[in-house]
Amino acid sequence: MKTNDVILQTATKVVSLVIVLFSIRLFFSGHYYAGGGFVGGLMTSAAIVLIMVAYDMKTVRAMLPINYRILIGVGLLTAVSTGLIAVFQGDPFLTHYYGYFDLPILGKTSLHTAALFDLGVYLVVVGVTMTIIQSIGESE
Amino acid sequence: MSLLHWAILSPFLLAIIIPLMYKYAKRVHTGWFVLWLPLVLFIYFISKVTKISNGTTIRETVQWIPSLNINFDVVIDGLSLLFALLITGIGSLVVLYSIFYLSKKKEKLHNFYVYLLLFMGAMLGVVLSDNLIVLYTFWEFTSLSSFLLIGYWYHRERSRYGAQKSMLITVFGGLSMLGGIVLLYVMGGTFSIRELIAQAGTLINHDLFIAAAILILLGAFTKSAQFPFHIWLPDAMEAPTPVSAYLHSATMVKAGLYLVARLSPLFAAEGIWLWLVAGIGLLTLVWGSFSAIRQTDLKGILAFSTVSQLGLIMSLLGLGAAALHYPIDDNIYIATTVAAVFHLINHATFKGSLFMVVGIVDHETGTRDIRKLGGLMSLMPITFTIAVIGAFSMAGLPPFNGFLSKEMFFTGMLSVLTLDIFNFETWGVLFPVFAWIASVFTFTYSMIIVFKTFTGKLQPEKLEKKPHEAPVGMLISPIILAVLVVVFGLFPNLLTDSIILPAASAILGDAMPADYHIHISMWHGFQPELFMTIGVVLLGIILYKTWPKWKVVYKPFTEKWSFNSLYNNGLKYMEYGSNKLAVNTMTGSIRNYLLYIFFFLIVSLGFTLFWKDAFSISLDNTAPIGFYELVLAVIISIGAISILFVKSRLTSIIVLGSVGYTVSLFFVLFRAPDLALTQLVIETVSTALFLLCFYHLPENFRKEERIRFKLTNFMISLGVGVVVTLIALSASSTKLFDSISQYYVDTTYTEAGGQNMVNVILVDYRGLDTMFEITVLGLAALGIYGMIKLRLTKQGGKKANENK
């Protein structure tokens, strides 16, 4: 019997967007409020998992053609290279820099290399969670 | 590197080349390529004799590990020279003998000569080194090469047994000796024997002095086959006869004697040294000669006779050390040391020749069993003559050299009666008595060797080969040795000034008067020694004639009650015990290992807590308990405890989830929003994973079952809980310093530009930790991926990657 998941699937379309937005919000607010790369990454994965539950793995793979194992590597690389910036500046590894900048459209904005590091954490967490869930889900 | 260093190292260098010679010069017996080296070395050492007898010592140094005070220091004095001459001289004769003894076609000659050369070089190193660590290195080299030589016919079970036994015993002694050497270094601050001897006066008061003496003696006793470590020597007779002649009569077994003689000036001030060396030597002498008579194998008799003669020399060395306690003038104990040195030379000559004779008999008849042998006198006249000379010298009959050294031995033993130090006056009277009894036994077994082998009736049906005289080449070496026996007997003063006196003065050091003169004469008048010898001969002849009648004496000494069975059973039960221990503790069950780990956690932590009196509770810094905390604590306790009692695994997964969510509520309550968020998500994920595991469990694991109660598990869990709680209470009650968190509070914004302190610590202050934590996550994910995707099956990976 083929089940009809129309309510779930429709709801997913709306809810997953909200979750993604929430996860991005958690990620960016990390330095000032509760949140950060770790929870942000987990939330993003939660959104993807919700899509998986509502549709199936194939759809998700077509929608997001990402190899999550490579994502882990990219994340680690981001984190390490953030640390290496400081080395090239002549400071100890993982020294962070921050300050206010005048950007063309955004105007006066505070930028912080720690956010890049957090991005690495975020990518690794998404990659890790999705790798685990995908491999378990596809195994017999 | 001086010439002397090259002399020591030359056998090692030749050993490298020998296999090539064996391979490319197949027509010539490999032994001929070896023979020249000991001859050259012998001549080289002979050339030093005049210099040494004038009282000089030759000293050469090559740096090896100068930072650890370990240098390749080589010193030749009288004692070293004597041993070097023995090693190279007998070495040449043995190599010559082995050329005719070992068949070119059947034997692996390259192995034999490589081992023999290794041994020769090592032995030279032992006697010439001044540095104790270098001496130890060469010492272990002798053990190793001896092991290889005993196991030369490695396809025989007895050879392997003998090799293992000698290895275990001598290495045990060698390691003890290393301990002694280290103690000496701790005390004296140097590895040099001469420098240590120079400080002997101050070292004797050190606490470690006696320990060092005993450890060093263990090394010497095991090497020289002293009681009760003598058991390896009879089993080492499985080696080819040239090896037995060289290692187990003339050289290696004398390494222990060398060590005792060398260190006498250092340790002789201690009474325990005198008692141990002299006493154990005497015991070995008596026991060895007593045991030799019951042997039926010719080499067995010679092995025990070697043991007993080594004991003789050892006891002489022990008593000779007493010379250091008496005034230089008119010191009778110097003669005892001289006797030891003299007998050392004599023993090397007659025992070497006897071993070679036995080798010839074995080679020409196919057996060494005296019950099968007899009547060879007319068939092998030359061999018989050599045997008579060797055995009569060993028995101590004139005009051979053994007679002289035995007379001197009796003199030495009688001098114990006047010894009045270290309580020798009470028990010392036993020394001459035991020495006399042992000489009687020595006489008897010497007669057995000669007359049971060469006289009586020939039993050709029991022999494997038709007996005939040995080839000339095989006879050369024993003839030379036998001639030496006679020459040293008739002209005993030939060597006194050139070799014996320098050796004795090297042993005694300062106690030797400068103008001491040795005169050994065959006839010394009607002294007690002469009557003792006459008694030995008379009683010995009676014992030999009545030997079959008093055999019963040996009945109580069955194999069951011997030191051999002690060794065998010791080895057996050690293996059995360690196997039992391993089987009983290494059960393979993870539960057991966890029990051990937790048990030791409880014991070590709990013991430390109370031993250091660290347990304390103070309520000064505790916060008030709020209503919510109480409620949550009750909830979490109910959850944790109920996991133990629920039947279904599914329930326990859900209860565990509830515990996790309660923890996240605790985080909320204790104002940790980041932790609460993360805990919430992670708890969800892990609960889902648990459910996944449950879903895939095999049918029969899914059935509902209560956890079985086990008292040990209960006790251990309770113990861990209690100990950890106590430690947590004590730790929080004793704050030694303030927390460093105020720094973070102050600088989160000013230094790091953030306001979420947790996150700033995670990515900024302590970003390195975070970096490696995400690495851990990445590795875990890849691990899971790998485990699921790559299923290598048992068929060698054929079905690998089938799930791709």
Tab-separated table of N, CA, C and O in Angstrom, chain B residues 37-75:
chain	number	residue	atom	x	y	z
B	37	LEU	N	95.530	-18.051	13.280
B	37	LEU	CA	95.251	-16.883	14.131
B	37	LEU	C	95.613	-17.111	15.599
B	37	LEU	O	96.374	-16.327	16.176
B	38	PRO	N	95.110	-18.197	16.236
B	38	PRO	CA	95.509	-18.394	17.632
B	38	PRO	C	97.017	-18.578	17.774
B	38	PRO	O	97.591	-18.141	18.769
B	39	LEU	N	97.658	-19.183	16.763
B	39	LEU	CA	99.114	-19.344	16.840
B	39	LEU	C	99.807	-17.988	16.870
B	39	LEU	O	100.667	-17.735	17.709
B	40	VAL	N	99.379	-17.116	15.942
B	40	VAL	CA	99.984	-15.789	15.888
B	40	VAL	C	99.746	-15.047	17.191
B	40	VAL	O	100.656	-14.435	17.770
B	41	LEU	N	98.511	-15.146	17.686
B	41	LEU	CA	98.194	-14.462	18.938
B	41	LEU	C	99.028	-15.021	20.083
B	41	LEU	O	99.505	-14.290	20.947
B	42	PHE	N	99.196	-16.347	20.083
B	42	PHE	CA	99.978	-16.985	21.136
B	42	PHE	C	101.406	-16.449	21.128
B	42	PHE	O	101.941	-16.050	22.170
B	43	ILE	N	101.973	-16.360	19.933
B	43	ILE	CA	103.336	-15.842	19.837
B	43	ILE	C	103.375	-14.384	20.271
B	43	ILE	O	104.278	-13.942	20.990
B	44	TYR	N	102.341	-13.642	19.870
B	44	TYR	CA	102.269	-12.235	20.266
B	44	TYR	C	102.258	-12.092	21.788
B	44	TYR	O	102.979	-11.280	22.375
B	45	PHE	N	101.453	-12.940	22.438
B	45	PHE	CA	101.377	-12.824	23.899
B	45	PHE	C	102.650	-13.336	24.558
B	45	PHE	O	103.053	-12.824	25.602
B	46	ILE	N	103.278	-14.345	23.951
B	46	ILE	CA	104.561	-14.828	24.482
B	46	ILE	C	105.573	-13.683	24.499
B	46	ILE	O	106.350	-13.519	25.446
B	47	SER	N	105.502	-12.860	23.445
B	47	SER	CA	106.490	-11.789	23.347
B	47	SER	C	106.349	-10.768	24.478
B	47	SER	O	107.251	-9.978	24.723
B	48	LYS	N	105.199	-10.782	25.142
B	48	LYS	CA	105.000	-9.829	26.245
B	48	LYS	C	105.541	-10.362	27.567
B	48	LYS	O	105.566	-9.638	28.558
B	49	VAL	N	105.899	-11.666	27.592
B	49	VAL	CA	106.191	-12.300	28.880
B	49	VAL	C	107.315	-11.602	29.620
B	49	VAL	O	107.180	-11.274	30.800
B	50	THR	N	108.420	-11.330	28.927
B	50	THR	CA	109.556	-10.739	29.636
B	50	THR	C	109.192	-9.381	30.225
B	50	THR	O	109.561	-9.055	31.353
B	51	LYS	N	108.466	-8.616	29.434
B	51	LYS	CA	108.085	-7.287	29.898
B	51	LYS	C	107.233	-7.375	31.166
B	51	LYS	O	107.432	-6.656	32.143
B	52	ILE	N	106.250	-8.309	31.144
B	52	ILE	CA	105.347	-8.434	32.287
B	52	ILE	C	106.090	-8.975	33.499
B	52	ILE	O	105.872	-8.527	34.622
B	53	SER	N	106.993	-9.938	33.283
B	53	SER	CA	107.660	-10.535	34.439
B	53	SER	C	108.602	-9.529	35.100
B	53	SER	O	108.989	-9.700	36.252
B	54	ASN	N	108.933	-8.465	34.392
B	54	ASN	CA	109.709	-7.410	35.033
B	54	ASN	C	108.851	-6.494	35.897
B	54	ASN	O	109.350	-5.536	36.473
B	55	GLY	N	107.561	-6.795	35.926
B	55	GLY	CA	106.693	-6.040	36.832
B	55	GLY	C	105.951	-4.895	36.171
B	55	GLY	O	105.214	-4.174	36.836
B	56	THR	N	106.107	-4.687	34.874
B	56	THR	CA	105.343	-3.610	34.235
B	56	THR	C	103.975	-4.124	33.820
B	56	THR	O	103.764	-5.334	33.667
B	57	THR	N	103.036	-3.238	33.659
B	57	THR	CA	101.763	-3.608	33.068
B	57	THR	C	101.568	-2.772	31.807
B	57	THR	O	101.951	-1.607	31.761
B	58	ILE	N	100.977	-3.416	30.808
B	58	ILE	CA	100.744	-2.717	29.544
B	58	ILE	C	99.311	-2.230	29.550
B	58	ILE	O	98.389	-2.980	29.881
B	59	ARG	N	99.119	-0.988	29.201
B	59	ARG	CA	97.779	-0.414	29.293
B	59	ARG	C	97.468	0.345	28.014
B	59	ARG	O	98.253	1.189	27.585
B	60	GLU	N	96.321	0.051	27.403
B	60	GLU	CA	95.913	0.752	26.185
B	60	GLU	C	94.456	1.153	26.330
B	60	GLU	O	93.676	0.444	26.943
B	61	THR	N	94.103	2.279	25.740
B	61	THR	CA	92.724	2.755	25.858
B	61	THR	C	92.194	3.180	24.498
B	61	THR	O	92.905	3.798	23.728
B	62	VAL	N	90.949	2.792	24.257
B	62	VAL	CA	90.238	3.319	23.097
B	62	VAL	C	88.896	3.811	23.609
B	62	VAL	O	88.244	3.126	24.386
B	63	GLN	N	88.510	5.000	23.207
B	63	GLN	CA	87.244	5.537	23.700
B	63	GLN	C	86.088	4.793	23.063
B	63	GLN	O	86.083	4.549	21.866
B	64	TRP	N	85.133	4.432	23.903
B	64	TRP	CA	83.928	3.801	23.356
B	64	TRP	C	82.730	4.680	23.672
B	64	TRP	O	82.149	5.299	22.790
B	65	ILE	N	82.342	4.743	24.956
B	65	ILE	CA	81.258	5.650	25.351
B	65	ILE	C	81.806	6.504	26.482
B	65	ILE	O	81.500	6.276	27.644
B	66	PRO	N	82.637	7.492	26.163
B	66	PRO	CA	83.302	8.236	27.239
B	66	PRO	C	82.314	8.947	28.165
B	66	PRO	O	82.583	9.100	29.353
B	67	SER	N	81.155	9.345	27.625
B	67	SER	CA	80.209	10.081	28.475
B	67	SER	C	79.661	9.216	29.590
B	67	SER	O	79.192	9.713	30.601
B	68	LEU	N	79.705	7.892	29.422
B	68	LEU	CA	79.222	7.000	30.486
B	68	LEU	C	80.384	6.317	31.203
B	68	LEU	O	80.182	5.335	31.914
B	69	ASN	N	81.584	6.826	31.004
B	69	ASN	CA	82.771	6.225	31.619
B	69	ASN	C	83.039	4.816	31.100
B	69	ASN	O	83.646	4.015	31.797
B	70	ILE	N	82.526	4.509	29.929
B	70	ILE	CA	82.751	3.169	29.393
B	70	ILE	C	83.746	3.288	28.250
B	70	ILE	O	83.436	3.854	27.201
B	71	ASN	N	84.951	2.793	28.474
B	71	ASN	CA	85.963	2.825	27.436
B	71	ASN	C	86.586	1.459	27.308
B	71	ASN	O	86.624	0.683	28.259
B	72	PHE	N	87.054	1.197	26.107
B	72	PHE	CA	87.648	-0.097	25.825
B	72	PHE	C	89.081	-0.074	26.363
B	72	PHE	O	90.030	0.087	25.618
B	73	ASP	N	89.207	-0.201	27.692
B	73	ASP	CA	90.520	-0.179	28.329
B	73	ASP	C	91.058	-1.597	28.396
B	73	ASP	O	90.378	-2.490	28.874
B	74	VAL	N	92.271	-1.763	27.935
B	74	VAL	CA	92.880	-3.087	27.953
B	74	VAL	C	94.148	-3.018	28.777
B	74	VAL	O	94.946	-2.102	28.613
B	75	VAL	N	94.269	-3.961	29.703
B	75	VAL	CA	95.465	-3.992	30.540
B	75	VAL	C	96.018	-5.405	30.517
B	75	VAL	O	95.271	-6.366	30.664
